[in-house]
CSV table of C-alpha atoms (C1' of nucleotides) in Angstrom, one decimal:
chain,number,residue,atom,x,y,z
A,103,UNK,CA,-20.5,-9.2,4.7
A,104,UNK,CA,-20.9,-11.2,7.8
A,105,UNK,CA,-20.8,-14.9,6.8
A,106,UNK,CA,-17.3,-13.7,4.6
A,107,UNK,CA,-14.0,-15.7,5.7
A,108,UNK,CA,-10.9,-14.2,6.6
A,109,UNK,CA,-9.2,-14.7,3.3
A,110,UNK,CA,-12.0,-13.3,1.4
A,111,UNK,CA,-12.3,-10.1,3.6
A,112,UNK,CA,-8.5,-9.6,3.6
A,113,UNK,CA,-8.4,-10.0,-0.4
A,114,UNK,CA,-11.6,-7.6,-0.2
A,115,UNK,CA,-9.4,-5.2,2.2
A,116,UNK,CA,-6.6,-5.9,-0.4
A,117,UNK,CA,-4.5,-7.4,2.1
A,118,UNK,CA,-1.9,-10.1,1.2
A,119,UNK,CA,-3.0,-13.6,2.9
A,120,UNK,CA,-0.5,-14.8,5.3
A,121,UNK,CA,-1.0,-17.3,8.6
A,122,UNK,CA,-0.1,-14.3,10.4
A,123,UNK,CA,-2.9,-12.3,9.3
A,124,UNK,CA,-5.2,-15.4,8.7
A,125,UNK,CA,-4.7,-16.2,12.4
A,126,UNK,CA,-5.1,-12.9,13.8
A,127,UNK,CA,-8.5,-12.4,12.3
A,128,UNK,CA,-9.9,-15.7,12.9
A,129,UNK,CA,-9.1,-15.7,16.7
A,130,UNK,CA,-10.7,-12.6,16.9
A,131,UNK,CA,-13.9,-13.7,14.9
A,132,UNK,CA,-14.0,-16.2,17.0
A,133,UNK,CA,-13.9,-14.5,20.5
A,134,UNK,CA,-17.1,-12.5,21.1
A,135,UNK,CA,-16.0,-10.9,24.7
A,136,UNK,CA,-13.7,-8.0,22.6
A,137,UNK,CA,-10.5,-9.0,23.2
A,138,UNK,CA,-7.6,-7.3,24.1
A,139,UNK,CA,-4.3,-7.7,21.5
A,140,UNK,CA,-2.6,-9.4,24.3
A,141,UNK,CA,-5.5,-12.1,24.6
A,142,UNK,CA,-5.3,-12.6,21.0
A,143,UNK,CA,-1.7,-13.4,21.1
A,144,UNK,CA,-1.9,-15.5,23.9
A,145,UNK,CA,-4.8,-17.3,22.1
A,146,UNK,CA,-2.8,-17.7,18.6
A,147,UNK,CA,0.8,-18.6,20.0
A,148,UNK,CA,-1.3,-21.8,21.6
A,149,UNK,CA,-1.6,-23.4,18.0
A,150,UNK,CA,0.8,-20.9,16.7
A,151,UNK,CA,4.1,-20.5,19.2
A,152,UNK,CA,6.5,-18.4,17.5
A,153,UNK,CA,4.0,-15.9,16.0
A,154,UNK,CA,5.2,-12.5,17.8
A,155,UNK,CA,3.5,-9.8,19.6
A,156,UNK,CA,4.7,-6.9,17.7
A,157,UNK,CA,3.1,-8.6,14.3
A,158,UNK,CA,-0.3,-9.1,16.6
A,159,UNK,CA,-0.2,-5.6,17.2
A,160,UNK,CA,0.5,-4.5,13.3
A,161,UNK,CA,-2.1,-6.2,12.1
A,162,UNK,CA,-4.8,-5.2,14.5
A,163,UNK,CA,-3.2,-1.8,13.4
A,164,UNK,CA,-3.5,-2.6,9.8
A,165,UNK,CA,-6.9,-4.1,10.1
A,166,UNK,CA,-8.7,-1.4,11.7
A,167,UNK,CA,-7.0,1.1,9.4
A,168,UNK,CA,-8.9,-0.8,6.4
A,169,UNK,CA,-12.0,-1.2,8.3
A,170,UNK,CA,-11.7,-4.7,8.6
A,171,UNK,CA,-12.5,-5.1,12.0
A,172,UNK,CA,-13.2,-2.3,15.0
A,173,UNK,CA,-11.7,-1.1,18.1
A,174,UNK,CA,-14.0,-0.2,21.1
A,175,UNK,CA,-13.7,2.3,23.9
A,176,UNK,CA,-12.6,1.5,27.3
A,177,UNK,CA,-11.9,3.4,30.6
A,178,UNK,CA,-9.1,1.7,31.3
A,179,UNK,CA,-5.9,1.6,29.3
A,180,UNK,CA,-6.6,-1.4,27.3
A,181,UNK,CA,-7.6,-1.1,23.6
A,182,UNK,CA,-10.2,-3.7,22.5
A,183,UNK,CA,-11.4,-5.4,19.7
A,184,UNK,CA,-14.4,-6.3,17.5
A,185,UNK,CA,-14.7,-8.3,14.6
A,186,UNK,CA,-18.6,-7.2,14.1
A,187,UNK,CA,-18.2,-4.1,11.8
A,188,UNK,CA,-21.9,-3.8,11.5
A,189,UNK,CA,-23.4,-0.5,13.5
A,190,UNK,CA,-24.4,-1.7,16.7
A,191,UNK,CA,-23.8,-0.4,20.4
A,192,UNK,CA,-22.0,-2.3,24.0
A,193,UNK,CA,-23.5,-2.5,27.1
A,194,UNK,CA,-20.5,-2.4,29.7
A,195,UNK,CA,-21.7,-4.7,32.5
A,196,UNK,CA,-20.6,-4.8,36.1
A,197,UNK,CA,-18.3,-2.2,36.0
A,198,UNK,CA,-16.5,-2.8,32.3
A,199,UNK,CA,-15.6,-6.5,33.6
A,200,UNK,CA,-18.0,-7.6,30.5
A,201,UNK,CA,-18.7,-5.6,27.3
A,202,UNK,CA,-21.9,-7.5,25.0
A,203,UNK,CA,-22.8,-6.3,22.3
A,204,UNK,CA,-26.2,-4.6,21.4
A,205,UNK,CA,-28.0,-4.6,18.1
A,206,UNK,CA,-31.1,-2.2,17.5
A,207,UNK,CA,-30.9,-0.3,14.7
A,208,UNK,CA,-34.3,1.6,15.4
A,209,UNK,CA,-32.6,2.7,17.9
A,210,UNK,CA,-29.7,4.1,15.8
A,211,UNK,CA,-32.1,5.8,13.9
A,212,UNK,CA,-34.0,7.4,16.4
A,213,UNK,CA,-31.5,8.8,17.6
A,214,UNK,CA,-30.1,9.9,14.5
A,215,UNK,CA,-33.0,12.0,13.7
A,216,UNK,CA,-33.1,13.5,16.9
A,217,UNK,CA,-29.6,14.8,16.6
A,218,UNK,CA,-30.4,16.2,13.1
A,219,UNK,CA,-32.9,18.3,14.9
A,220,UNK,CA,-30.0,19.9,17.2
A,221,UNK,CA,-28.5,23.2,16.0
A,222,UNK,CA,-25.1,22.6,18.6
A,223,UNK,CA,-25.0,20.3,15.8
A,224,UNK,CA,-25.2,21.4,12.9
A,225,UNK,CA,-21.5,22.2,12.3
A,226,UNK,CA,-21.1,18.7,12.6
A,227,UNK,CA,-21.0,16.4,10.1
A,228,UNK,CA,-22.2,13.1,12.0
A,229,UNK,CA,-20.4,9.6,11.0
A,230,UNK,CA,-21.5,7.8,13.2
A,231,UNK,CA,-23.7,7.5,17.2
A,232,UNK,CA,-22.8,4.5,20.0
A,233,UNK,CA,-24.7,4.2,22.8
A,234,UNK,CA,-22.7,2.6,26.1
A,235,UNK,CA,-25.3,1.4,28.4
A,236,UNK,CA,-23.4,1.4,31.8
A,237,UNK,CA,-25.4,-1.4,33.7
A,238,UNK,CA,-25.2,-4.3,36.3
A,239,UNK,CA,-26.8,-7.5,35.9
A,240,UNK,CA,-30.0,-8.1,38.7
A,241,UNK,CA,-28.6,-11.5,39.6
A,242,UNK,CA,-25.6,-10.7,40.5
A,243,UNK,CA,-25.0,-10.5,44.7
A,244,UNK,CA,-22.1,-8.5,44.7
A,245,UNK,CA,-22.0,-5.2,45.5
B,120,UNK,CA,-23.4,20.2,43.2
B,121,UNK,CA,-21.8,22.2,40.3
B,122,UNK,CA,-20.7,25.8,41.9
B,123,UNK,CA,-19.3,23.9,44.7
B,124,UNK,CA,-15.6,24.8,45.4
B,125,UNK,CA,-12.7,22.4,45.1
B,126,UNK,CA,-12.6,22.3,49.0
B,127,UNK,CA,-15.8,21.5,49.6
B,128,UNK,CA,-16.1,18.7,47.2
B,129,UNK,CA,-13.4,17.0,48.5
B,130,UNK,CA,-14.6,17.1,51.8
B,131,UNK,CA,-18.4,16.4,50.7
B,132,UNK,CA,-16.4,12.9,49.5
B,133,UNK,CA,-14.6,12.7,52.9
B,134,UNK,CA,-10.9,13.4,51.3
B,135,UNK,CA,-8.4,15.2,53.5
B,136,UNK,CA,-7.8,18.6,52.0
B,137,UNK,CA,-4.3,19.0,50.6
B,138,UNK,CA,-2.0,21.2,48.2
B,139,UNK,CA,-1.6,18.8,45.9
B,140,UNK,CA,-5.4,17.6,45.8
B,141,UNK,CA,-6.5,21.3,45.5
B,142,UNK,CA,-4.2,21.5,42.4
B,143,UNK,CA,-5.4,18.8,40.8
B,144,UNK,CA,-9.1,19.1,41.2
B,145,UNK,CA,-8.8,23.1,40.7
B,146,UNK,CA,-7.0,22.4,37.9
B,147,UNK,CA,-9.2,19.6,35.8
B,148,UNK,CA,-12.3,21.9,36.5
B,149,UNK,CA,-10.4,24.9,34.7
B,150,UNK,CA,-9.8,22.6,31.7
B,151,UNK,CA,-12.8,21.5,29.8
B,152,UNK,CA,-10.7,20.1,26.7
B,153,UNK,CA,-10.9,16.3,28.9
B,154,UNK,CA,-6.9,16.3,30.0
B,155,UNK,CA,-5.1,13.4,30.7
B,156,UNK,CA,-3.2,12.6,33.8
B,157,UNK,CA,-0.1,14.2,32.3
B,158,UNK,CA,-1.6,17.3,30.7
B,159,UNK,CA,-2.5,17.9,34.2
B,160,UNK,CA,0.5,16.8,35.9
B,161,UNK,CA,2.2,19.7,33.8
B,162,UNK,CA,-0.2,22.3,34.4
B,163,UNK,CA,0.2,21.9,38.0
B,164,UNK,CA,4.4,21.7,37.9
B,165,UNK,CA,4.7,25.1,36.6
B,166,UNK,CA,3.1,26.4,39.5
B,167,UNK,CA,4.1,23.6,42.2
B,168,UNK,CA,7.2,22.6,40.8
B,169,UNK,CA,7.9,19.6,42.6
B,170,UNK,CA,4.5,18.3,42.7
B,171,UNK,CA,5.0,14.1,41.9
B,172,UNK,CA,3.6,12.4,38.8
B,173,UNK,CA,2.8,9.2,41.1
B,174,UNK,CA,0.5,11.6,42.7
B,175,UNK,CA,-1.2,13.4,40.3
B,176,UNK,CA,-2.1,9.7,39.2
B,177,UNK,CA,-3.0,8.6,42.2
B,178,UNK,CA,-5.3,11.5,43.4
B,179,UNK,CA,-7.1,11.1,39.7
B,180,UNK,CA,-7.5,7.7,40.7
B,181,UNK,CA,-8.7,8.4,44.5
B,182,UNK,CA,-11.0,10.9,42.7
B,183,UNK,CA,-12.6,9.2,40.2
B,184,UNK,CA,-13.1,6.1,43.1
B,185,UNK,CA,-14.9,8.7,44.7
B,186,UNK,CA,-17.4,9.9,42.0
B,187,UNK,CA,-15.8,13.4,42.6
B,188,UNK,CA,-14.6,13.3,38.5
B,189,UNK,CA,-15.1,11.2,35.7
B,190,UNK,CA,-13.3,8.9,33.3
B,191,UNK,CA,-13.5,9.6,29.3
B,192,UNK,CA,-13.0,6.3,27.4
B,193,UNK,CA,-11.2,7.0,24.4
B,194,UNK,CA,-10.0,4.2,21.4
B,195,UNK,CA,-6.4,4.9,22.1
B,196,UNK,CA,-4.3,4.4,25.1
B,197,UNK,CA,-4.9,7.5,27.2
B,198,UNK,CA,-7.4,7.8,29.9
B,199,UNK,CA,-9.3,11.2,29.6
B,200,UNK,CA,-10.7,12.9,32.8
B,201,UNK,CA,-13.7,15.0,33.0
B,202,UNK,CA,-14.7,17.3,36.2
B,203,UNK,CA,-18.3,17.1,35.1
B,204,UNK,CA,-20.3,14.3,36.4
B,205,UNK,CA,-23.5,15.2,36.0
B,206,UNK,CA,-24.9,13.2,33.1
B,207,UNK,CA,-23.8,14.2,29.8
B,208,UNK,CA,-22.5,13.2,26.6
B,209,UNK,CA,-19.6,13.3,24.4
B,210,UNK,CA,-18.9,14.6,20.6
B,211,UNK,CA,-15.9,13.1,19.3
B,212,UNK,CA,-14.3,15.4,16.3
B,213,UNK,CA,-12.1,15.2,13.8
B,214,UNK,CA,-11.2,11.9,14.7
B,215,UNK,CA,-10.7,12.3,18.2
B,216,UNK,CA,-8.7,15.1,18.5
B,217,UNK,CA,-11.2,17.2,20.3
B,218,UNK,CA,-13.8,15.5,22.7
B,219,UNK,CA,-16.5,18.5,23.5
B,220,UNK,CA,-19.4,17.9,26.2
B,221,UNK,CA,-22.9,17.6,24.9
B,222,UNK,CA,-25.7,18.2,27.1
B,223,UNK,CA,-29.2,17.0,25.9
B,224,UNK,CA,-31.4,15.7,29.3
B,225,UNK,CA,-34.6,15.1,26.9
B,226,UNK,CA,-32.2,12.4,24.6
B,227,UNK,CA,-31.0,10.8,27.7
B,228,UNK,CA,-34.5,10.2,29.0
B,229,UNK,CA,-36.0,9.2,25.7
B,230,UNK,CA,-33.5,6.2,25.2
B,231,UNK,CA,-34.1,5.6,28.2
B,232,UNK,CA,-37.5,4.9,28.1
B,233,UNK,CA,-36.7,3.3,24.8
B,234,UNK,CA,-34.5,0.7,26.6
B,235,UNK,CA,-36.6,-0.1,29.0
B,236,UNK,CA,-39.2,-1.5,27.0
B,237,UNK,CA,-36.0,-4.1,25.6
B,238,UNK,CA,-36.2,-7.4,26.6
B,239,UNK,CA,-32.9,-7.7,25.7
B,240,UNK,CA,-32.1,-5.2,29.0
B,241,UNK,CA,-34.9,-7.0,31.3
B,242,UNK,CA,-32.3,-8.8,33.8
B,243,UNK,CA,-30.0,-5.6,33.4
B,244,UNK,CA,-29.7,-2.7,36.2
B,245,UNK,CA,-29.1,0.4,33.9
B,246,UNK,CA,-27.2,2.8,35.1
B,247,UNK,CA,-26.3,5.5,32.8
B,248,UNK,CA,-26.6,5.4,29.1
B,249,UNK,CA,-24.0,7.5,27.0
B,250,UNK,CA,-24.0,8.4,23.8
B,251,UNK,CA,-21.1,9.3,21.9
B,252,UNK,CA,-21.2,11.1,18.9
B,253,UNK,CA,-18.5,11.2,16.1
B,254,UNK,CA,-18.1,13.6,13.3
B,255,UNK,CA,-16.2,15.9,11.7
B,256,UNK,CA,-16.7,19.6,11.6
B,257,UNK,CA,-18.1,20.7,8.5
B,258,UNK,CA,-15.9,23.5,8.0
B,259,UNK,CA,-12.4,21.9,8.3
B,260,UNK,CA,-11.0,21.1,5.0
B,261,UNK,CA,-8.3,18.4,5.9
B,262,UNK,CA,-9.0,15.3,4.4
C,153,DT,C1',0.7,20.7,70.4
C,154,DA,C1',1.1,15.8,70.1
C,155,DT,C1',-0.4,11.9,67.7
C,156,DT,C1',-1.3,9.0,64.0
C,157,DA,C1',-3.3,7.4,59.9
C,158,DA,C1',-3.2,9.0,55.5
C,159,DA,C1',-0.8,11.3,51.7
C,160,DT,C1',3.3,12.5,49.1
C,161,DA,C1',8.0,12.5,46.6
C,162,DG,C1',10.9,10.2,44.0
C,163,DA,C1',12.4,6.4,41.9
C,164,DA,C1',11.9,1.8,40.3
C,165,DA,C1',8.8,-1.6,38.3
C,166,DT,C1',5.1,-2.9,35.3
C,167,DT,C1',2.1,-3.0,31.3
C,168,DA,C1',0.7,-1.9,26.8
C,169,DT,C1',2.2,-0.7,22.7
C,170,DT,C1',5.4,0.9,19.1
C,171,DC,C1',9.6,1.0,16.7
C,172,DC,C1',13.6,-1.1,14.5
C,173,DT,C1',16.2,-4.2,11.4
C,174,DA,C1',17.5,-8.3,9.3
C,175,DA,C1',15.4,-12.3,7.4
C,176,DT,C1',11.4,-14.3,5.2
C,177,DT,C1',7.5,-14.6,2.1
C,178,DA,C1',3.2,-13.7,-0.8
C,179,DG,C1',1.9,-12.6,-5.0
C,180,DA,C1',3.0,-10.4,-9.5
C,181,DA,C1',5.5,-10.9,-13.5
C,182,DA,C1',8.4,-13.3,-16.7
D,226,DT,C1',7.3,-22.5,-12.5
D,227,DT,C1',10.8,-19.8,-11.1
D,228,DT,C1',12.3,-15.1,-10.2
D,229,DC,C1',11.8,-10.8,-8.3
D,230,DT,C1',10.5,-7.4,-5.1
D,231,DA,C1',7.9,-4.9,-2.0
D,232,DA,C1',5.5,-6.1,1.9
D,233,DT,C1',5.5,-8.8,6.1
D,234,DT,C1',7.3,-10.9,10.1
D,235,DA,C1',10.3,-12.2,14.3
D,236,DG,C1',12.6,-10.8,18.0
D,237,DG,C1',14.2,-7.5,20.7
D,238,DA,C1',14.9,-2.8,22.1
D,239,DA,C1',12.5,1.5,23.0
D,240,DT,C1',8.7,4.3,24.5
D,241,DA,C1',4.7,5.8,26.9
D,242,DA,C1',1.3,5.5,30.4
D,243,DT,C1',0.5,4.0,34.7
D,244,DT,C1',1.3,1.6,39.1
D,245,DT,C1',3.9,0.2,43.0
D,246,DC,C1',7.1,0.9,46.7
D,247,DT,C1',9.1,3.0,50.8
D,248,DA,C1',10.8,6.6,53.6
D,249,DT,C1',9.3,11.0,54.7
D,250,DT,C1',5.9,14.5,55.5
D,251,DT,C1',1.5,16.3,56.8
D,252,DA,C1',-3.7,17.1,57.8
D,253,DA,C1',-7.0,16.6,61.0
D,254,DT,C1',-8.3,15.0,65.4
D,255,DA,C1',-7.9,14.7,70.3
DNA sequence: TATTAAATAGAAATTATTCCTAATTAGAAA
DNA sequence: TTTCTAATTAGGAATAATTTCTATTTAATA
């Protein structure tokens, strides 16, 4: 899953292969600080000038639709991106200016059993938990 | 901290006491469905017909700076608003149509202590961990 | 009750995103 | 290969959510 390229998990998503799409997904692979549709575009037009935002936006549309890549939660009213599709959780550092990401999958599954434990739960089917860890770096002096 | 009344929480955060204010701090706190800016915005008009949207928003926005209410991230475009800041969680249903308030202090405090033994988090001040849950209740035979 | 800094109304501006349509193109089929 | 066709894209207009602006109003203090 994660060392695929982006022709072989668009095929895999049943996707047609176009520059467009090709583009879309690499710039975002390649950008680990969850970018915003608007980053990506101004990223791709660089190398790719006459691409256009509306297709930027349909195929980050398209791609989360298929599961190909992810979309994470913000407070503000910008919709972000992940390319990491594997469970895993954000730590939103000095207040949301940084989002990292955060693998521990004991973690996940601590939890997990935890809430299956809960009966305000068990109504609920349960896809899926994240954890936002809402933190400041020590270093930093601000503040 | 929660049975205060509207008036005295905005003067506990040192806000001038005004109509509009009232309305839209009385009016979040009798909504526990997580409105947005304009779900509130046309609550209040019906009763205070010229109330301004500009305001609403800006008073939501004075209000959250103040820690007086709370911002619900969400993966679309809409920023959610919650009048309960003591710490809590969120169950997101049915695909984010309904966001219901989760209170478990005993999970809180055992990821926490989970998280601080992560070396991963050593150089990191954390401030609040949140867990959001997403499922689907069981009973609901759409897809 | 007069003063003044802060708050509001109303409208315009901005930002993020979606929608629309004609032109183009990827991939299936011949 | 070339042809065909449904899917995709460019470009711009439209929409939605939010912010900004400015003149007017008002809450709280003296």
């Amino acid at each position: 899953m994660k060392l695929m390229s982006v022709e072989t998990k668009l095929k895999a998503a049943g996707m047609k292969i176009t520059p467009q799409r090709t583009a879309v997904l690499q710039a975002l692979m390649d950008n680990p600080h969850h970018p915003t549709a608007d980053d990506l575009f101004k990223t791709i037009r660089k190398v790719y000038p006459n691409i256009s935002a509306g297709t930027v936006y349909h195929i980050l549309n398209t791609l989360v639709s298929k599961k190909v890549i992810g979309k994470i939660e913000t407070a503000d009213n910008v919709v972000r991106y992940d390319a990491i599709t594997e469970k895993h959780h954000h730590l939103y550092l000095n207040d949301e200016q940084e989002i990292v990401d955060f693998f521990d999958e004991a973690l996940s599954g601590l939890i997990m059993e935890y809430l299956q434990k809960n009966h305000q739960l068990a109504h609920i089917d349960i896809e899926d938990v994240k954890i936002q860890i809402i933190g400041k770096s020590k270093q930093s002096p601000g503040d």
